[in-house]
């Protein structure tokens, strides 16, 4: 399995000429700084000994978080949108994140996707370490660029922009487009049949049909940005999302798409069937 990092996230701090207040009020309690003695740090690195080690580690942890939580809209995928979105936000003294703003956008939903990732940090179990000035926690404005790579797609049957589409499991990367699709369909059906958990609630209620899912197969073969394109029911949708997400636990899952001898991100779609007849047979075999 190929492991190639998709994005490079560079943390930029807006500089002031001195360690000064960038905005202030009368009592000084709500001052917002841009540069302080100890800048805020993403969690997971406070066990390290030196400040430099903590800073470097925190930047890597932040990059990994963005990479694993970043999503793409259908518009961004279809229009091959790529570039850099810049987000600014305030890290409060209590480690919460507020006042999230887009200062540079590339359109097609990418700006909002970057905002959503930053907003999700408020739900993390471990929180940011706030910035410190003169030994006390203070409010700090933080600037974060988020890179969006071009994503090729499986939605348009006339999109022949890649030489090789992604292939799943035992399918050969050198297959023709037609053979690769046939092999993928067979391997995916087998995998989903073995791993899909038919929700008890849906089974008892007689719910059956098809959930269409879309997902990005990253340059490293991992699966991300899983979304429902055609919904069946809440519980069936969740089961479909879970079975696609489980592909990331496979030792040999997806081989990524290739374009001009390099790996590229690719948006794939697949129909997941919920059949009462097949589920009944499966349960009788147990």
Short mmCIF file of C-alpha atoms in Angstrom, two decimals:
data_model
loop_
_atom_site.label_atom_id
_atom_site.label_comp_id
_atom_site.label_asym_id
_atom_site.label_seq_id
_atom_site.Cartn_x
_atom_site.Cartn_y
_atom_site.Cartn_z
CA UNK A 1 0.00 0.00 0.00
CA UNK A 2 1.32 3.35 -0.97
CA UNK A 3 1.53 6.01 1.73
CA UNK A 4 2.03 9.48 0.30
CA UNK A 5 1.05 12.58 2.25
CA UNK A 6 -1.61 14.48 0.33
CA UNK A 7 -1.38 17.99 1.68
CA UNK A 8 1.25 20.25 3.11
CA UNK A 9 -0.28 22.47 5.76
CA UNK A 10 1.89 25.43 6.64
CA UNK A 11 1.05 27.35 9.77
CA UNK A 12 1.46 31.09 9.30
CA UNK A 13 1.41 33.60 12.10
CA UNK A 14 0.63 37.20 11.24
CA UNK A 15 3.45 39.21 12.64
CA UNK A 16 3.32 42.39 14.65
CA UNK A 17 6.36 44.60 15.03
CA UNK A 18 6.59 43.75 18.73
CA UNK A 19 4.87 41.46 21.20
CA UNK A 20 1.96 43.85 21.16
CA UNK A 21 -1.79 43.87 21.35
CA UNK A 22 -3.49 43.77 17.96
CA UNK A 23 -6.86 44.83 19.31
CA UNK A 24 -7.81 45.87 22.77
CA UNK A 25 -10.59 47.06 25.06
CA UNK A 26 -10.64 49.23 28.14
CA UNK A 27 -9.98 46.61 30.82
CA UNK A 28 -7.57 44.55 28.75
CA UNK A 29 -9.32 41.24 29.51
CA UNK A 30 -10.42 40.69 25.91
CA UNK A 31 -7.23 41.72 24.11
CA UNK A 32 -6.54 39.67 20.98
CA UNK A 33 -2.86 39.04 20.21
CA UNK A 34 -1.25 37.93 16.98
CA UNK A 35 2.18 37.17 18.43
CA UNK A 36 2.82 36.11 22.02
CA UNK A 37 5.68 34.56 23.98
CA UNK A 38 4.08 31.12 23.73
CA UNK A 39 1.86 30.63 20.71
CA UNK A 40 -1.15 28.28 20.92
CA UNK A 41 -0.37 24.62 20.26
CA UNK A 42 -2.48 21.84 18.81
CA UNK A 43 -2.93 19.04 21.40
CA UNK A 44 -0.96 15.84 21.69
CA UNK A 45 2.57 17.12 22.19
CA UNK A 46 2.75 18.53 25.72
CA UNK A 47 4.60 15.44 26.98
CA UNK A 48 7.72 16.46 25.04
CA UNK A 49 10.54 18.21 26.88
CA UNK A 50 11.60 21.24 24.84
CA UNK A 51 9.49 24.05 23.40
CA UNK A 52 10.87 23.47 19.91
CA UNK A 53 9.91 19.80 20.04
CA UNK A 54 6.41 20.71 21.17
CA UNK A 55 6.05 23.32 18.41
CA UNK A 56 7.21 20.96 15.65
CA UNK A 57 5.07 18.12 16.93
CA UNK A 58 1.99 20.35 17.25
CA UNK A 59 2.31 21.53 13.65
CA UNK A 60 2.51 17.92 12.44
CA UNK A 61 -0.47 16.91 14.57
CA UNK A 62 -2.46 19.84 13.19
CA UNK A 63 -1.55 18.85 9.64
CA UNK A 64 -2.65 15.26 10.28
CA UNK A 65 -5.94 16.44 11.77
CA UNK A 66 -6.71 18.66 8.77
CA UNK A 67 -5.73 15.86 6.39
CA UNK A 68 -7.98 13.29 8.06
CA UNK A 69 -11.03 15.55 8.50
CA UNK A 70 -10.95 17.56 5.27
CA UNK A 71 -13.87 17.00 2.88
CA UNK A 72 -14.68 18.00 -0.68
CA UNK A 73 -18.04 19.13 -2.04
CA UNK A 74 -19.47 17.52 -5.17
CA UNK A 75 -19.02 20.89 -6.93
CA UNK A 76 -15.33 21.01 -6.03
CA UNK A 77 -14.86 17.47 -7.32
CA UNK A 78 -16.72 17.93 -10.59
CA UNK A 79 -15.00 21.24 -11.33
CA UNK A 80 -11.54 19.95 -10.38
CA UNK A 81 -11.14 22.78 -7.87
CA UNK A 82 -7.67 23.05 -6.35
CA UNK A 83 -5.74 25.68 -4.44
CA UNK A 84 -5.37 27.19 -1.01
CA UNK A 85 -8.03 28.44 1.39
CA UNK A 86 -6.89 30.65 4.27
CA UNK A 87 -8.79 30.63 7.55
CA UNK A 88 -8.41 32.93 10.56
CA UNK A 89 -9.83 32.21 14.00
CA UNK A 90 -9.35 33.13 17.64
CA UNK A 91 -8.09 30.58 20.14
CA UNK A 92 -9.64 31.65 23.42
CA UNK A 93 -8.09 31.48 26.88
CA UNK A 94 -10.28 28.44 27.61
CA UNK A 95 -8.94 26.68 24.46
CA UNK A 96 -12.17 27.07 22.50
CA UNK A 97 -12.13 28.31 18.91
CA UNK A 98 -14.28 31.27 17.91
CA UNK A 99 -14.65 33.96 15.23
CA UNK A 100 -13.75 31.65 12.34
CA UNK A 101 -13.37 33.62 9.11
CA UNK A 102 -12.40 32.86 5.52
CA UNK A 103 -9.75 35.33 4.35
CA UNK A 104 -9.03 33.59 1.05
CA UNK A 105 -11.38 31.25 -0.81
CA UNK A 106 -11.14 29.22 -4.01
CA UNK A 107 -14.87 28.61 -4.32
CA UNK A 108 -17.09 25.58 -4.90
CA UNK A 109 -17.54 24.91 -1.19
CA UNK A 110 -13.85 24.66 -0.28
CA UNK A 111 -13.94 27.68 2.04
CA UNK A 112 -16.84 26.27 4.03
CA UNK A 113 -15.17 22.85 4.11
CA UNK A 114 -12.09 24.43 5.71
CA UNK A 115 -14.29 26.28 8.22
CA UNK A 116 -16.03 23.01 9.11
CA UNK A 117 -12.69 21.33 9.86
CA UNK A 118 -11.62 24.16 12.16
CA UNK A 119 -15.04 24.25 13.84
CA UNK A 120 -14.82 20.49 14.49
CA UNK A 121 -11.77 21.11 16.70
CA UNK A 122 -14.14 22.38 19.38
CA UNK A 123 -15.43 18.80 19.67
CA UNK A 124 -12.03 17.17 20.20
CA UNK A 125 -11.45 15.33 23.48
CA UNK A 126 -8.12 17.11 23.89
CA UNK A 127 -8.14 20.86 23.41
CA UNK A 128 -5.66 23.39 22.08
CA UNK A 129 -3.16 24.78 24.54
CA UNK A 130 -3.92 28.53 24.53
CA UNK A 131 -1.32 31.20 23.88
CA UNK A 132 0.52 32.68 26.87
CA UNK A 133 1.69 36.25 27.44
CA UNK A 134 3.54 37.23 30.62
CA UNK A 135 2.71 33.84 32.09
CA UNK A 136 -1.05 34.11 31.58
CA UNK A 137 -3.34 32.57 28.93
CA UNK A 138 -4.53 35.10 26.36
CA UNK A 139 -6.70 35.25 23.25
CA UNK A 140 -4.69 34.74 20.05
CA UNK A 141 -5.67 35.18 16.41
CA UNK A 142 -4.40 32.23 14.36
CA UNK A 143 -4.02 31.98 10.58
CA UNK A 144 -4.22 28.59 8.88
CA UNK A 145 -3.83 27.86 5.14
CA UNK A 146 -5.57 24.66 3.96
CA UNK A 147 -4.59 23.14 0.62
CA UNK A 148 -7.13 21.41 -1.63
CA UNK A 149 -5.75 19.05 -4.27
CA UNK A 150 -7.45 18.41 -7.59
CA UNK A 151 -9.77 15.40 -7.40
CA UNK A 152 -10.52 13.37 -10.52
CA UNK A 153 -13.91 11.73 -10.58
CA UNK A 154 -16.03 8.73 -11.42
CA UNK A 155 -19.28 10.69 -11.75
CA UNK A 156 -18.80 11.62 -15.39
CA UNK A 157 -18.51 8.48 -17.60
CA UNK A 158 -16.78 10.62 -20.25
CA UNK A 159 -14.06 11.74 -17.84
CA UNK A 160 -11.01 9.89 -19.14
CA UNK A 161 -8.52 12.22 -17.49
CA UNK A 162 -6.63 9.44 -15.70
CA UNK A 163 -4.75 6.55 -17.27
CA UNK A 164 -5.75 4.12 -14.52
CA UNK A 165 -8.73 4.37 -12.20
CA UNK A 166 -8.37 3.11 -8.61
CA UNK A 167 -8.69 -0.65 -8.20
CA UNK A 168 -9.90 -2.53 -5.14
CA UNK A 169 -8.43 -5.58 -3.44
CA UNK A 170 -7.26 -8.23 -5.95
CA UNK A 171 -7.92 -6.15 -9.08
CA UNK A 172 -4.88 -5.38 -11.22
CA UNK A 173 -3.86 -1.70 -11.56
CA UNK A 174 -2.93 -2.28 -15.22
CA UNK A 175 -6.43 -3.41 -16.21
CA UNK A 176 -8.21 -1.49 -18.96
CA UNK A 177 -10.85 0.97 -17.75
CA UNK A 178 -13.65 -1.48 -18.62
CA UNK A 179 -11.98 -4.46 -16.94
CA UNK A 180 -11.06 -2.41 -13.88
CA UNK A 181 -14.68 -1.32 -13.40
CA UNK A 182 -15.92 -4.91 -13.76
CA UNK A 183 -13.34 -6.20 -11.29
CA UNK A 184 -14.05 -3.38 -8.83
CA UNK A 185 -17.78 -4.08 -8.96
CA UNK A 186 -17.23 -7.76 -8.19
CA UNK A 187 -14.69 -7.20 -5.42
CA UNK A 188 -16.72 -4.39 -3.84
CA UNK A 189 -19.92 -6.46 -3.87
CA UNK A 190 -18.11 -9.34 -2.17
CA UNK A 191 -16.53 -7.07 0.43
CA UNK A 192 -19.78 -5.28 1.20
CA UNK A 193 -21.71 -8.56 1.36
CA UNK A 194 -19.23 -9.86 3.95
CA UNK A 195 -19.01 -6.66 6.00
CA UNK A 196 -22.28 -4.72 5.71
CA UNK A 197 -24.29 -4.70 8.92
CA UNK A 198 -27.98 -4.62 7.94
CA UNK A 199 -29.58 -2.44 10.63
CA UNK A 200 -32.03 -4.41 12.80
CA UNK A 201 -34.38 -1.44 12.81
CA UNK A 202 -34.48 -1.33 9.01
CA UNK A 203 -34.82 -5.11 8.68
CA UNK A 204 -37.72 -5.28 11.14
CA UNK A 205 -39.44 -2.36 9.40
CA UNK A 206 -39.08 -3.99 5.98
CA UNK A 207 -36.80 -1.27 4.62
CA UNK A 208 -34.81 -2.26 1.54
CA UNK A 209 -33.33 -0.53 -1.47
CA UNK A 210 -30.09 1.13 -2.55
CA UNK A 211 -27.81 3.68 -0.92
CA UNK A 212 -25.43 5.37 -3.35
CA UNK A 213 -22.21 6.49 -1.72
CA UNK A 214 -19.40 8.63 -3.04
CA UNK A 215 -15.89 8.76 -1.60
CA UNK A 216 -12.41 9.97 -2.43
CA UNK A 217 -9.65 7.42 -2.87
CA UNK A 218 -6.57 9.36 -1.82
CA UNK A 219 -3.13 9.26 -3.36
CA UNK A 220 -2.08 6.86 -0.59
CA UNK A 221 -5.02 4.50 -1.15
CA UNK A 222 -6.99 5.63 1.89
CA UNK A 223 -10.68 6.52 1.70
CA UNK A 224 -11.99 9.95 2.73
CA UNK A 225 -14.83 12.44 2.15
CA UNK A 226 -17.43 9.67 2.27
CA UNK A 227 -20.87 11.04 1.50
CA UNK A 228 -24.38 9.87 0.69
CA UNK A 229 -25.47 10.71 -2.85
CA UNK A 230 -28.74 8.76 -2.82
CA UNK A 231 -30.30 8.14 0.60
CA UNK A 232 -32.46 5.21 1.71
CA UNK A 233 -32.97 5.79 5.45
CA UNK A 234 -30.91 7.22 8.30
CA UNK A 235 -29.88 3.83 9.69
CA UNK A 236 -29.11 2.34 6.27
CA UNK A 237 -27.15 5.44 5.29
CA UNK A 238 -25.04 5.12 8.45
CA UNK A 239 -24.42 1.43 7.79
CA UNK A 240 -23.30 2.25 4.23
CA UNK A 241 -20.92 4.95 5.46
CA UNK A 242 -19.46 2.57 8.06
CA UNK A 243 -18.74 -0.22 5.59
CA UNK A 244 -16.91 2.18 3.24
CA UNK A 245 -14.98 3.68 6.17
CA UNK A 246 -13.91 0.16 7.22
CA UNK A 247 -11.86 -0.12 4.01
CA UNK A 248 -9.24 2.04 5.72
CA UNK A 249 -8.57 -0.87 8.09
CA UNK A 250 -7.60 -3.24 5.27
CA UNK A 251 -3.95 -4.13 4.77
CA UNK A 252 -4.50 -4.20 1.02
CA UNK A 253 -7.47 -2.07 0.05
CA UNK A 254 -7.34 0.42 -2.81
CA UNK A 255 -4.59 1.11 -5.32
CA UNK A 256 -4.89 4.83 -6.18
CA UNK A 257 -5.63 6.29 -9.60
CA UNK A 258 -2.68 7.20 -11.81
CA UNK A 259 -2.12 10.13 -14.13
CA UNK A 260 1.16 10.64 -16.00
CA UNK A 261 2.91 8.14 -13.70
CA UNK A 262 1.83 9.84 -10.50
CA UNK A 263 -0.90 9.02 -8.03
CA UNK A 264 -3.92 11.33 -7.86
CA UNK A 265 -7.05 11.68 -5.73
CA UNK A 266 -10.15 10.16 -7.31
CA UNK A 267 -13.85 10.38 -6.45
CA UNK A 268 -15.59 7.02 -6.78
CA UNK A 269 -19.27 6.15 -6.49
CA UNK A 270 -20.89 2.82 -5.67
CA UNK A 271 -24.41 1.51 -5.04
CA UNK A 272 -24.86 -0.47 -1.82
CA UNK A 273 -27.88 -2.75 -1.88
CA UNK A 274 -30.00 -3.53 1.16
CA UNK A 275 -32.00 -6.64 0.22
CA UNK A 276 -34.40 -8.23 2.71
CA UNK A 277 -34.32 -11.52 0.78
CA UNK A 278 -30.52 -11.73 0.84
CA UNK A 279 -30.36 -10.67 4.48
CA UNK A 280 -32.90 -13.34 5.44
CA UNK A 281 -30.81 -16.01 3.69
CA UNK A 282 -27.68 -14.76 5.42
CA UNK A 283 -29.33 -14.95 8.84
CA UNK A 284 -30.61 -18.48 8.20
CA UNK A 285 -27.05 -19.65 7.44
CA UNK A 286 -25.84 -18.58 10.90
#
